């Protein structure tokens, strides 16, 4: 017996399959996640990392380098957090193995565990009948009776653990091969190439349907005002427009009004400023036109809702019509369906387990007393109290 | 001070009275008085729930007619969530036991939440309108946290009584929280392709941490009552913080 107790593999197995160890690991993961709510987490390097770092440095001062070294600014990406998840996965795999074996062998009565304790006076047969009515299974042993809820009560923890492992697997796939791009601004008829591979996202010509490449998922975070612009001269010739100094001139511009925007009509020496009156997609716009040089204002008006207007000045007609923009988040997650299946299994398993928690205990009759061993559910105590 | 603030204040005073009576009946061993305490606590719960539902409901177009009677709802955000949590934390029904001063502990979480809500409502932010409106996630979290706080009261009572086995289960709040968190994760996965994106990182981390703490509490349900009580306390406090912060 002492040799069996001292067997390190047995101790390790018992620790790894213990509910308390899993509970402690879950608590450590919870603490790590709570840290992310208190300590600002680093954005991806291309998203204004320098500004974020200066803000963090102002808040934490000299402790910033130490905190960065420990990985507190990237908790979920840190070695410690991943180690916790790996340990949790390992424990779940071992518990799953043990649970599957228990389910397989649960058909037969097992040896009683723990000490026998007096439960109540009375007839064992009546109590067993009541327990059977409550969907307990009873298996006769040599001098005792095993009571449990095999196989369903053993199945729900297995489903829960399988679900948890599948969720962790899905999150790993997402971490390894998934990506997400935030804050993409597009207008109708536009199609943007994404940095990752051959993926793209776009809006149809009506601006109503968000389209994307297969495997990607697009989500419209918000909509805002925007216009399409065209300019013609007095002879009906279309003039070319330029949004920035580096941009190629074109005969029709799409302008997303995330802020005040300017564009030039180089052939007519005009600069036009567009200022939305609100952030609503069909907001009225203030349109100001300047002669360049010398920069004098030659037109200033506020349009109707959506920016629809036609403005003529010095022989040039500007036509504006609404083209609201959408700000989109696009992601690709190879573990999407894996995670979804895992979540369904996990939630289903937990709810089933909560409704019918697994239990196994043993009952026997000795000198007019009912004795019990194992984990007797409180409902059985209550029933005996009522009796 | 709006009619709603008066109503919520009345609920708080009734609850304090109920706790006082429960404590007195326990110390003096007066079972009849203990029933009076229960009635006072239920009355407080009804008043508080009514106050919250009126405040939130009057924002619905169908209940516009209520506004002339109760005034514009000026209480929003954490204040109302805390009131709802306090109302749901008040134990209703349950097994009647011998009067004991520890019975008053059942009401402590509700009392603390109601006190926090009153502090918020009477503070500088309490009387001002807030643009944050109730969302399904915020409402669900407040319900889970309120029921969780009720479990905490049971845990405190049993720890004070020195029971050998932890008999509080926390099954209802944990089931609801699991459903809420699971559904929110699935919706996020379907809409955005990722789990829990598009949510404030503070709320996201808080909800996940609270659910993990509740899971740990459920796994340790057969542990020593003091250890289990500590776990329940941590899990409930986390959930209350997250629910007050909002979804």
Coordinates of C-alpha atoms in Angstrom, one line a residue:
Chain A
X1 CA 0.0 0.0 0.0
X2 CA 2.7 2.6 0.9
X3 CA 4.4 1.8 -2.4
X4 CA 1.2 2.5 -4.3
X5 CA 0.8 5.8 -2.5
X6 CA 4.3 6.8 -3.2
X7 CA 4.1 6.0 -6.9
X8 CA 4.8 9.5 -8.5
X9 CA 2.8 8.6 -11.6
X10 CA -0.2 7.7 -9.5
X11 CA 0.1 11.0 -7.6
X12 CA 0.5 12.9 -10.8
X13 CA -2.5 11.2 -12.3
X14 CA -4.6 11.9 -9.3
X15 CA -3.6 15.6 -9.2
X16 CA -4.2 16.0 -12.9
X17 CA -7.6 14.4 -12.8
X18 CA -8.6 16.3 -9.6
X19 CA -11.5 18.8 -9.9
X20 CA -9.7 21.1 -7.5
X21 CA -6.6 21.3 -9.7
X22 CA -8.8 22.2 -12.7
X23 CA -10.6 24.8 -10.5
X24 CA -7.3 26.3 -9.5
X25 CA -6.2 26.5 -13.2
X26 CA -9.5 28.1 -14.1
X27 CA -9.0 30.7 -11.4
X28 CA -5.5 31.5 -12.6
X29 CA -6.8 32.0 -16.1
X30 CA -9.6 34.2 -14.6
X31 CA -7.0 36.3 -12.8
X32 CA -5.0 36.7 -16.0
X33 CA -8.1 37.8 -17.8
X34 CA -8.9 40.3 -15.0
X35 CA -5.4 41.7 -15.5
X36 CA -6.3 42.5 -19.1
X37 CA -9.2 44.6 -17.9
X38 CA -6.9 46.7 -15.6
X39 CA -3.7 46.9 -17.6
X40 CA -4.0 48.3 -21.1
X41 CA -3.0 45.6 -23.6
X42 CA -0.7 46.4 -26.5
X43 CA -2.4 47.0 -29.9
X44 CA -0.9 45.5 -33.0
X45 CA 2.3 47.4 -34.0
X46 CA 0.8 49.1 -37.0
X47 CA -2.1 50.6 -35.0
X48 CA -0.6 53.7 -33.3
X49 CA 1.7 51.7 -31.1
X50 CA 3.9 54.6 -30.2
X51 CA 1.1 56.7 -28.9
X52 CA -0.2 53.8 -26.8
X53 CA 3.3 53.2 -25.4
X54 CA 3.7 56.8 -24.3
X55 CA 0.3 56.7 -22.6
X56 CA 1.3 53.5 -20.8
X57 CA 4.6 54.9 -19.8
X58 CA 2.9 58.0 -18.4
X59 CA 0.7 55.8 -16.3
X60 CA 3.1 53.2 -15.0
X61 CA 6.4 55.2 -15.1
X62 CA 9.5 53.2 -14.3
X63 CA 7.6 50.0 -13.8
X64 CA 6.7 49.9 -17.6
X65 CA 9.9 48.0 -18.8
X66 CA 9.5 45.4 -16.0
X67 CA 5.8 45.0 -16.8
X68 CA 6.6 44.6 -20.5
X69 CA 9.3 42.1 -19.7
X70 CA 6.9 40.0 -17.6
X71 CA 4.3 40.1 -20.5
X72 CA 1.7 42.1 -18.6
X73 CA 0.9 44.2 -21.7
X74 CA 0.2 41.1 -23.8
X75 CA -1.3 38.8 -21.2
X76 CA -3.1 36.4 -23.5
X77 CA 0.0 36.1 -25.8
X78 CA 2.4 35.6 -22.9
X79 CA 4.2 32.3 -22.2
X80 CA 2.6 32.0 -18.8
X81 CA -0.9 32.3 -20.1
X82 CA -0.3 29.8 -22.8
X83 CA 1.3 27.4 -20.3
X84 CA -1.9 27.7 -18.2
X85 CA -4.0 26.8 -21.2
X86 CA -1.7 23.9 -22.1
X87 CA -1.9 22.6 -18.5
X88 CA -5.7 23.0 -18.5
X89 CA -5.9 21.1 -21.8
X90 CA -3.7 18.3 -20.4
X91 CA -5.9 18.0 -17.3
X92 CA -9.0 17.9 -19.5
X93 CA -7.6 15.2 -21.7
X94 CA -6.7 13.0 -18.7
X95 CA -10.1 13.6 -17.1
X96 CA -11.7 12.8 -20.5
X97 CA -9.8 9.5 -20.6
X98 CA -10.7 8.6 -17.0
X99 CA -14.3 9.6 -17.6
X100 CA -14.5 7.5 -20.8
X101 CA -13.1 4.5 -18.9
X102 CA -15.6 5.2 -16.1
X103 CA -18.5 5.3 -18.6
X104 CA -17.3 2.0 -20.1
X105 CA -16.9 0.2 -16.8
X106 CA -19.9 1.9 -15.1
X107 CA -22.3 -0.9 -16.2
X108 CA -21.1 -3.0 -13.3
X109 CA -21.2 -2.3 -9.6
X110 CA -18.0 -0.9 -8.1
X111 CA -16.5 -1.3 -4.6
X112 CA -17.9 1.2 -2.1
X113 CA -15.6 4.2 -1.5
X114 CA -15.3 6.0 1.8
X115 CA -16.6 5.2 5.3
X116 CA -20.1 3.9 6.0
X117 CA -22.2 6.4 7.9
X118 CA -25.7 6.0 9.4
X119 CA -28.2 7.8 7.2
X120 CA -31.6 7.0 8.9
X121 CA -33.8 4.4 10.4
X122 CA -36.2 2.7 8.1
X123 CA -36.5 0.3 5.2
X124 CA -33.9 0.3 2.5
X125 CA -36.3 -1.1 -0.2
X126 CA -38.6 1.9 0.2
X127 CA -35.8 4.3 -0.2
X128 CA -34.4 2.5 -3.2
X129 CA -37.9 2.6 -4.8
X130 CA -38.1 6.3 -4.2
X131 CA -34.6 6.8 -5.7
X132 CA -35.6 4.7 -8.8
X133 CA -38.7 7.0 -9.2
X134 CA -36.2 9.9 -9.3
X135 CA -34.3 8.3 -12.2
X136 CA -31.5 6.9 -10.2
X137 CA -30.1 3.5 -11.2
X138 CA -29.6 0.8 -8.6
X139 CA -27.2 -2.1 -8.9
X140 CA -27.1 -4.8 -6.3
X141 CA -23.7 -5.7 -4.9
X142 CA -22.8 -8.4 -2.5
X143 CA -24.2 -6.8 0.7
X144 CA -25.0 -3.4 -0.5
X145 CA -26.6 -1.5 -3.3
X146 CA -24.9 1.0 -5.6
X147 CA -27.0 4.0 -6.6
X148 CA -26.0 6.2 -9.5
X149 CA -27.2 7.9 -12.7
X150 CA -25.2 5.9 -15.2
X151 CA -24.8 6.4 -18.1
X152 CA -26.3 10.0 -18.5
X153 CA -24.7 11.5 -15.5
X154 CA -21.2 10.2 -16.6
X155 CA -21.9 11.4 -20.2
X156 CA -22.5 15.1 -19.5
X157 CA -19.1 15.7 -17.9
X158 CA -17.5 14.0 -20.9
X159 CA -19.5 16.2 -23.3
X160 CA -18.4 19.3 -21.3
X161 CA -14.7 18.3 -21.3
X162 CA -14.9 17.4 -25.0
X163 CA -16.5 20.8 -25.7
X164 CA -13.9 22.7 -23.6
X165 CA -11.1 20.9 -25.5
X166 CA -12.7 21.6 -28.9
X167 CA -13.1 25.3 -28.0
X168 CA -9.4 25.5 -26.9
X169 CA -8.5 23.8 -30.2
X170 CA -10.6 26.3 -32.2
X171 CA -9.0 29.2 -30.4
X172 CA -5.6 27.7 -31.2
X173 CA -6.4 27.5 -34.9
X174 CA -7.7 31.0 -34.8
X175 CA -4.5 32.2 -33.0
X176 CA -2.2 30.4 -35.4
X177 CA -3.8 31.0 -38.8
X178 CA -6.5 33.6 -38.2
X179 CA -6.4 37.3 -38.7
X180 CA -8.5 40.4 -38.2
X181 CA -8.4 43.8 -39.9
X182 CA -10.3 46.7 -38.2
X183 CA -11.3 50.1 -39.3
X184 CA -11.5 49.6 -43.1
X185 CA -13.5 52.4 -44.8
X186 CA -15.3 51.5 -48.0
X187 CA -18.0 53.0 -50.2
X188 CA -20.3 51.6 -52.9
X189 CA -18.6 49.9 -55.8
X190 CA -15.3 49.8 -54.0
X191 CA -13.2 46.7 -53.4
X192 CA -10.2 46.6 -51.1
X193 CA -7.4 44.1 -51.1
X194 CA -6.6 42.8 -47.6
X195 CA -3.0 42.4 -46.4
X196 CA -3.4 38.7 -45.9
X197 CA -3.1 36.7 -49.1
X198 CA -5.7 37.0 -51.9
X199 CA -8.6 38.2 -49.7
X200 CA -10.7 41.2 -50.4
X201 CA -13.8 43.1 -49.2
X202 CA -16.1 45.4 -51.0
X203 CA -19.5 47.0 -51.3
X204 CA -21.9 46.4 -54.2
X205 CA -22.9 49.2 -56.6
X206 CA -25.9 50.1 -54.5
X207 CA -23.9 50.2 -51.3
X208 CA -26.3 47.8 -49.7
X209 CA -24.5 44.5 -49.7
X210 CA -21.1 43.8 -48.1
X211 CA -19.1 41.3 -50.2
X212 CA -15.9 39.5 -49.3
X213 CA -13.7 36.7 -50.5
X214 CA -14.5 33.1 -49.4
X215 CA -13.3 32.3 -45.9
X216 CA -13.4 35.9 -44.7
X217 CA -16.1 37.4 -42.5
X218 CA -17.0 41.1 -42.8
X219 CA -18.9 43.0 -40.2
X220 CA -20.1 46.6 -40.6
X221 CA -19.2 48.4 -37.4
X222 CA -20.7 51.8 -38.4
X223 CA -21.9 53.9 -41.2
X224 CA -21.1 57.5 -41.9
X225 CA -21.6 60.3 -44.5
X226 CA -19.9 60.2 -47.9
X227 CA -20.4 61.6 -51.4
X228 CA -19.6 60.9 -55.0
X229 CA -18.4 64.0 -56.9
X230 CA -18.2 64.9 -60.6
X231 CA -17.3 68.2 -62.3
X232 CA -18.1 69.5 -65.8
X233 CA -17.0 72.7 -67.5
X234 CA -19.2 75.1 -69.5
X235 CA -18.8 73.0 -72.6
X236 CA -20.0 69.8 -71.0
X237 CA -16.5 68.3 -70.8
X238 CA -15.9 66.2 -67.7
X239 CA -13.0 67.6 -65.5
X240 CA -10.6 65.5 -63.6
X241 CA -10.6 65.5 -59.8
X242 CA -7.7 64.8 -57.3
X243 CA -8.2 63.9 -53.7
X244 CA -4.5 64.1 -52.6
X245 CA -1.3 65.4 -54.2
X246 CA -0.1 61.8 -54.7
X247 CA -3.4 60.4 -56.0
X248 CA -4.1 59.7 -59.7
X249 CA -6.7 62.3 -61.0
X250 CA -10.1 60.7 -61.9
X251 CA -13.3 61.9 -63.4
X252 CA -15.4 60.7 -60.5
X253 CA -14.4 60.7 -56.9
X254 CA -15.8 58.8 -53.9
X255 CA -15.2 60.8 -50.7
X256 CA -15.7 59.2 -47.3
X257 CA -16.3 62.0 -44.9
X258 CA -14.7 60.5 -41.8
X259 CA -13.6 64.1 -41.2
X260 CA -13.4 67.4 -43.2
X261 CA -12.1 66.5 -46.7
X262 CA -10.6 68.5 -49.5
X263 CA -10.3 67.7 -53.2
X264 CA -8.9 69.7 -56.2
X265 CA -10.2 70.4 -59.7
X266 CA -6.7 71.2 -61.2
X267 CA -8.0 72.1 -64.6
X268 CA -10.3 74.8 -63.1
X269 CA -7.9 75.9 -60.4
X270 CA -10.4 75.0 -57.7
X271 CA -10.1 73.5 -54.2
X272 CA -13.3 72.2 -52.6
X273 CA -13.8 71.5 -48.9
X274 CA -16.5 69.1 -47.7
X275 CA -17.6 69.2 -44.1
X276 CA -20.4 66.8 -42.8
X277 CA -22.9 68.4 -40.4
X278 CA -23.2 65.2 -38.4
X279 CA -22.0 61.6 -38.4
X280 CA -25.3 60.3 -39.8
X281 CA -24.9 58.5 -43.2
X282 CA -27.2 61.0 -45.0
X283 CA -26.0 64.1 -43.2
X284 CA -26.2 67.5 -44.9
X285 CA -22.8 68.8 -46.0
X286 CA -21.2 72.2 -46.0
X287 CA -19.5 72.7 -49.4
X288 CA -16.9 75.5 -49.7
X289 CA -15.1 76.2 -53.0
X290 CA -11.9 78.2 -53.1
X291 CA -10.1 79.7 -56.1
X292 CA -6.5 78.5 -56.0
X293 CA -4.5 80.7 -56.0
X294 CA -5.2 83.0 -54.1
X295 CA -7.5 80.9 -51.8
X296 CA -10.5 83.2 -51.9
X297 CA -13.9 81.6 -51.2
X298 CA -16.1 81.6 -54.2
X299 CA -19.0 79.4 -53.0
X300 CA -20.3 78.3 -49.6
X301 CA -23.5 76.4 -49.1
X302 CA -25.1 73.7 -47.0
X303 CA -26.7 70.9 -49.0
X304 CA -29.9 68.9 -48.3
X305 CA -29.7 65.6 -46.5
X306 CA -27.2 63.2 -48.0
X307 CA -25.2 65.9 -49.8
X308 CA -27.2 65.8 -53.1
X309 CA -26.5 69.1 -54.9
X310 CA -25.4 70.8 -58.0
X311 CA -23.2 73.8 -57.6
X312 CA -22.1 76.1 -60.5
X313 CA -19.3 78.6 -60.1
X314 CA -17.2 80.3 -62.7
X315 CA -18.3 78.0 -65.5
X316 CA -17.7 74.8 -63.6
X317 CA -20.6 72.7 -62.3
X318 CA -20.0 70.3 -59.4
X319 CA -22.4 67.4 -59.0
X320 CA -22.6 65.7 -55.6
X321 CA -24.7 62.8 -54.7
X322 CA -24.8 60.6 -51.6
X323 CA -22.4 57.7 -51.2
X324 CA -22.3 56.9 -47.4
X325 CA -19.2 55.0 -46.2
X326 CA -19.1 51.9 -44.0
X327 CA -16.4 51.1 -41.5
X328 CA -15.8 47.4 -41.6
X329 CA -14.0 44.7 -39.6
X330 CA -12.9 41.7 -41.6
X331 CA -11.6 38.5 -40.1
X332 CA -10.6 35.1 -41.1
X333 CA -10.9 32.4 -38.5
X334 CA -10.0 28.8 -39.6
X335 CA -11.3 27.6 -36.2
X336 CA -14.7 29.3 -36.5
X337 CA -16.8 26.2 -36.9
X338 CA -14.6 24.2 -34.5
X339 CA -15.1 26.8 -31.8
X340 CA -18.9 27.0 -32.5
X341 CA -19.3 23.2 -32.2
X342 CA -17.1 23.2 -29.0
X343 CA -19.2 26.0 -27.5
X344 CA -22.4 24.2 -28.2
X345 CA -21.0 21.0 -26.6
X346 CA -19.6 22.9 -23.6
X347 CA -22.8 24.8 -22.8
X348 CA -25.0 21.8 -23.5
X349 CA -22.8 19.6 -21.3
X350 CA -22.6 22.1 -18.4
X351 CA -26.4 22.7 -18.4
X352 CA -27.1 18.9 -18.5
X353 CA -24.6 18.4 -15.6
X354 CA -26.2 21.2 -13.6
X355 CA -29.6 19.6 -14.1
X356 CA -28.5 16.1 -13.3
X357 CA -25.2 16.2 -11.5
X358 CA -23.3 13.0 -11.5
X359 CA -23.2 11.0 -8.3
X360 CA -22.5 7.5 -7.1
X361 CA -23.1 6.2 -3.6
X362 CA -23.7 3.0 -1.8
X363 CA -26.5 2.0 0.6
X364 CA -26.9 -1.0 3.0
X365 CA -29.1 -2.0 5.9
X366 CA -27.5 -2.8 9.2
X367 CA -29.4 -3.5 12.4
X368 CA -32.5 -1.4 11.4
X369 CA -30.4 1.5 10.1
X370 CA -29.7 2.6 6.5
X371 CA -26.0 3.3 6.1
X372 CA -24.5 5.2 3.2
X373 CA -21.0 5.5 1.7
X374 CA -19.7 7.8 -1.0
X375 CA -21.1 11.2 -1.9
X376 CA -24.7 11.1 -1.0
X377 CA -26.7 13.9 -2.7
X378 CA -28.3 16.4 -0.3
X379 CA -31.7 15.7 -1.9
X380 CA -31.4 12.1 -0.4
X381 CA -30.8 13.6 3.0
X382 CA -33.7 15.9 2.6
X383 CA -35.9 13.0 1.6
X384 CA -34.9 11.0 4.6
X385 CA -35.6 14.1 6.8
X386 CA -39.0 14.4 5.3
X387 CA -39.7 10.7 5.9
Chain B
X1 CA -35.5 64.1 -6.9
X2 CA -37.7 62.0 -9.3
X3 CA -40.5 59.7 -8.4
X4 CA -38.3 56.8 -9.3
X5 CA -35.6 57.8 -6.9
X6 CA -38.2 58.1 -4.1
X7 CA -39.5 54.6 -5.0
X8 CA -36.0 53.1 -4.9
X9 CA -35.2 54.9 -1.6
X10 CA -38.4 53.5 -0.2
X11 CA -37.4 50.0 -1.2
X12 CA -34.0 50.5 0.4
X13 CA -35.5 51.6 3.7
X14 CA -37.9 48.7 3.7
X15 CA -35.0 46.3 3.1
X16 CA -33.0 47.9 6.0
X17 CA -36.0 47.4 8.2
X18 CA -36.3 43.8 7.2
X19 CA -32.7 43.1 8.0
X20 CA -33.0 44.8 11.3
X21 CA -36.1 42.7 12.2
X22 CA -34.3 39.5 11.0
X23 CA -31.3 40.3 13.2
X24 CA -33.5 41.1 16.2
X25 CA -35.7 37.9 15.8
X26 CA -32.5 35.8 15.6
X27 CA -30.9 37.3 18.7
X28 CA -34.2 37.1 20.7
X29 CA -35.3 33.8 19.3
X30 CA -38.6 35.1 18.0
X31 CA -39.9 32.9 15.0
X32 CA -43.0 35.1 14.3
X33 CA -40.8 38.2 14.0
X34 CA -38.7 36.3 11.5
X35 CA -41.7 36.0 9.2
X36 CA -42.2 39.8 9.5
X37 CA -38.6 40.2 8.3
X38 CA -39.4 38.0 5.3
X39 CA -42.4 40.0 4.4
X40 CA -40.5 43.2 4.7
X41 CA -37.7 41.8 2.5
X42 CA -40.2 40.6 -0.2
X43 CA -41.9 44.0 -0.1
X44 CA -38.5 45.7 -0.6
X45 CA -37.8 43.3 -3.5
X46 CA -41.1 44.1 -5.2
X47 CA -40.6 47.9 -4.8
X48 CA -37.1 47.7 -6.2
X49 CA -38.0 45.5 -9.2
X50 CA -41.0 47.8 -9.9
X51 CA -38.7 50.9 -9.8
X52 CA -36.2 49.3 -12.2
X53 CA -38.8 48.0 -14.6
X54 CA -40.6 51.4 -14.6
X55 CA -37.3 53.2 -15.3
X56 CA -36.2 50.9 -18.1
X57 CA -39.7 50.3 -19.5
X58 CA -40.6 54.0 -19.7
X59 CA -38.0 54.3 -22.4
X60 CA -40.0 51.9 -24.6
X61 CA -42.4 53.7 -27.1
X62 CA -45.3 51.5 -25.9
X63 CA -44.9 52.8 -22.4
X64 CA -44.6 56.5 -23.2
X65 CA -47.8 57.1 -21.3
X66 CA -46.0 56.4 -18.1
X67 CA -43.6 59.4 -18.4
X68 CA -46.1 62.0 -17.1
X69 CA -46.7 59.9 -13.9
X70 CA -43.1 59.0 -13.1
X71 CA -41.2 61.7 -14.9
X72 CA -38.3 61.3 -17.3
X73 CA -36.1 58.3 -16.3
X74 CA -33.0 60.1 -15.2
X75 CA -31.3 57.0 -13.6
X76 CA -29.2 55.0 -16.0
X77 CA -26.2 52.7 -16.3
X78 CA -24.7 51.2 -13.1
X79 CA -27.3 52.7 -10.8
X80 CA -30.2 50.8 -12.3
X81 CA -28.2 47.6 -12.7
X82 CA -27.3 47.8 -9.0
X83 CA -30.9 48.2 -8.0
X84 CA -32.0 45.3 -10.1
X85 CA -29.2 43.2 -8.6
X86 CA -30.2 44.2 -5.1
X87 CA -33.9 43.3 -5.8
X88 CA -32.9 39.9 -7.2
X89 CA -30.5 39.3 -4.3
X90 CA -33.3 39.3 -1.8
X91 CA -34.1 35.7 -0.9
X92 CA -37.7 34.8 -1.5
X93 CA -39.2 31.5 -0.2
X94 CA -36.9 28.7 0.8
X95 CA -36.9 26.3 3.8
X96 CA -38.0 27.8 7.1
X97 CA -35.3 27.3 9.7
X98 CA -35.0 28.0 13.4
X99 CA -34.4 31.8 14.0
X100 CA -30.7 32.5 14.1
X101 CA -28.8 35.8 13.9
X102 CA -27.0 34.4 10.9
X103 CA -30.3 34.6 8.9
X104 CA -29.7 38.3 8.7
X105 CA -26.6 37.5 6.6
X106 CA -29.0 36.2 3.8
X107 CA -29.9 39.8 3.2
X108 CA -26.4 41.3 3.4
X109 CA -25.5 41.1 -0.3
X110 CA -28.9 42.7 -1.2
X111 CA -28.3 45.4 1.4
X112 CA -24.7 46.1 0.2
X113 CA -25.9 46.3 -3.4
X114 CA -28.8 48.6 -2.5
X115 CA -26.5 50.8 -0.5
X116 CA -24.1 51.0 -3.5
X117 CA -27.1 51.8 -5.7
X118 CA -28.3 54.5 -3.4
X119 CA -24.8 56.0 -3.1
X120 CA -24.7 56.1 -6.9
X121 CA -28.1 57.6 -7.3
X122 CA -27.5 60.3 -4.7
X123 CA -24.0 61.1 -6.0
X124 CA -23.0 63.6 -8.7
X125 CA -23.8 61.1 -11.5
X126 CA -27.1 59.8 -10.1
X127 CA -29.4 62.6 -11.2
X128 CA -28.0 63.1 -14.7
X129 CA -29.3 61.4 -17.8
X130 CA -26.9 59.0 -19.3
X131 CA -26.8 58.0 -22.9
X132 CA -26.0 54.4 -22.1
X133 CA -29.2 52.4 -22.6
X134 CA -30.1 48.9 -21.4
X135 CA -28.8 46.2 -23.7
X136 CA -29.8 42.5 -23.6
X137 CA -26.3 41.6 -22.4
X138 CA -26.3 44.3 -19.6
X139 CA -29.8 43.2 -18.5
X140 CA -28.8 39.5 -18.5
X141 CA -25.6 40.1 -16.6
X142 CA -27.5 42.1 -14.0
X143 CA -30.0 39.3 -13.5
X144 CA -27.2 36.7 -13.2
X145 CA -25.3 38.9 -10.7
X146 CA -28.4 39.5 -8.7
X147 CA -29.1 35.8 -8.4
X148 CA -25.5 35.2 -7.8
X149 CA -25.6 37.6 -4.9
X150 CA -28.5 35.7 -3.4
X151 CA -26.3 32.5 -3.5
X152 CA -23.6 34.5 -1.7
X153 CA -26.1 35.4 1.0
X154 CA -26.8 31.7 1.5
X155 CA -23.1 30.9 1.6
X156 CA -22.5 33.6 4.2
X157 CA -25.4 32.2 6.3
X158 CA -24.1 28.7 6.2
X159 CA -20.5 29.7 6.9
X160 CA -21.8 31.6 10.0
X161 CA -23.7 28.6 11.1
X162 CA -20.6 26.4 10.7
X163 CA -22.2 23.7 8.5
X164 CA -20.2 20.6 7.7
X165 CA -21.2 20.6 4.0
X166 CA -21.7 23.4 1.6
X167 CA -25.4 23.1 0.6
X168 CA -25.7 26.3 -1.5
X169 CA -25.5 25.3 -5.1
X170 CA -25.4 28.5 -7.2
X171 CA -26.9 26.4 -10.0
X172 CA -29.4 29.0 -11.2
X173 CA -27.0 31.9 -11.6
X174 CA -24.3 29.7 -13.1
X175 CA -26.7 28.1 -15.6
X176 CA -27.9 31.5 -16.7
X177 CA -24.4 32.9 -16.9
X178 CA -23.3 30.0 -19.0
X179 CA -26.2 30.4 -21.3
X180 CA -25.6 34.2 -21.6
X181 CA -21.8 33.9 -22.2
X182 CA -22.3 30.9 -24.6
X183 CA -24.9 32.6 -26.7
X184 CA -23.0 35.9 -26.8
X185 CA -19.9 34.0 -27.9
X186 CA -21.8 32.1 -30.6
X187 CA -23.5 35.3 -31.9
X188 CA -20.1 37.1 -32.1
X189 CA -18.6 34.1 -33.9
X190 CA -21.4 34.0 -36.4
X191 CA -21.5 37.8 -37.0
X192 CA -17.8 38.7 -36.7
X193 CA -16.0 35.4 -37.2
X194 CA -14.2 35.7 -33.9
X195 CA -15.2 35.0 -30.3
X196 CA -16.0 38.1 -28.2
X197 CA -14.8 40.8 -30.6
X198 CA -16.6 44.1 -30.9
X199 CA -17.0 44.2 -27.1
X200 CA -15.3 46.6 -24.7
X201 CA -12.1 44.7 -23.7
X202 CA -12.7 45.5 -20.1
X203 CA -16.2 43.9 -20.2
X204 CA -14.9 41.0 -22.4
X205 CA -12.1 40.1 -19.9
X206 CA -14.4 40.6 -17.0
X207 CA -17.2 38.4 -18.3
X208 CA -14.8 35.6 -19.2
X209 CA -13.1 35.9 -15.8
X210 CA -16.4 35.8 -13.9
X211 CA -17.6 32.8 -15.9
X212 CA -14.3 30.9 -15.2
X213 CA -14.6 31.8 -11.5
X214 CA -18.2 30.4 -11.4
X215 CA -17.0 27.3 -13.2
X216 CA -14.2 26.8 -10.6
X217 CA -16.8 27.3 -7.9
X218 CA -19.1 24.6 -9.4
X219 CA -16.1 22.2 -9.8
X220 CA -15.2 22.7 -6.1
X221 CA -18.8 22.1 -5.0
X222 CA -17.8 19.2 -2.7
X223 CA -14.9 21.1 -1.2
X224 CA -14.6 22.3 2.4
X225 CA -17.4 24.9 3.1
X226 CA -14.9 27.7 3.9
X227 CA -12.9 27.2 0.7
X228 CA -16.2 26.9 -1.3
X229 CA -17.5 30.0 0.4
X230 CA -14.3 32.0 -0.6
X231 CA -14.7 30.8 -4.2
X232 CA -18.4 31.8 -4.2
X233 CA -17.5 35.2 -2.8
X234 CA -14.8 35.8 -5.5
X235 CA -17.1 34.6 -8.3
X236 CA -20.0 36.7 -7.1
X237 CA -18.0 39.9 -6.6
X238 CA -16.4 39.5 -10.1
X239 CA -19.8 39.1 -11.6
X240 CA -21.3 42.1 -9.8
X241 CA -18.3 44.2 -10.9
X242 CA -18.8 43.1 -14.5
X243 CA -22.6 43.6 -14.4
X244 CA -22.2 47.1 -12.9
X245 CA -19.7 48.0 -15.6
X246 CA -22.3 46.8 -18.2
X247 CA -22.3 44.8 -21.4

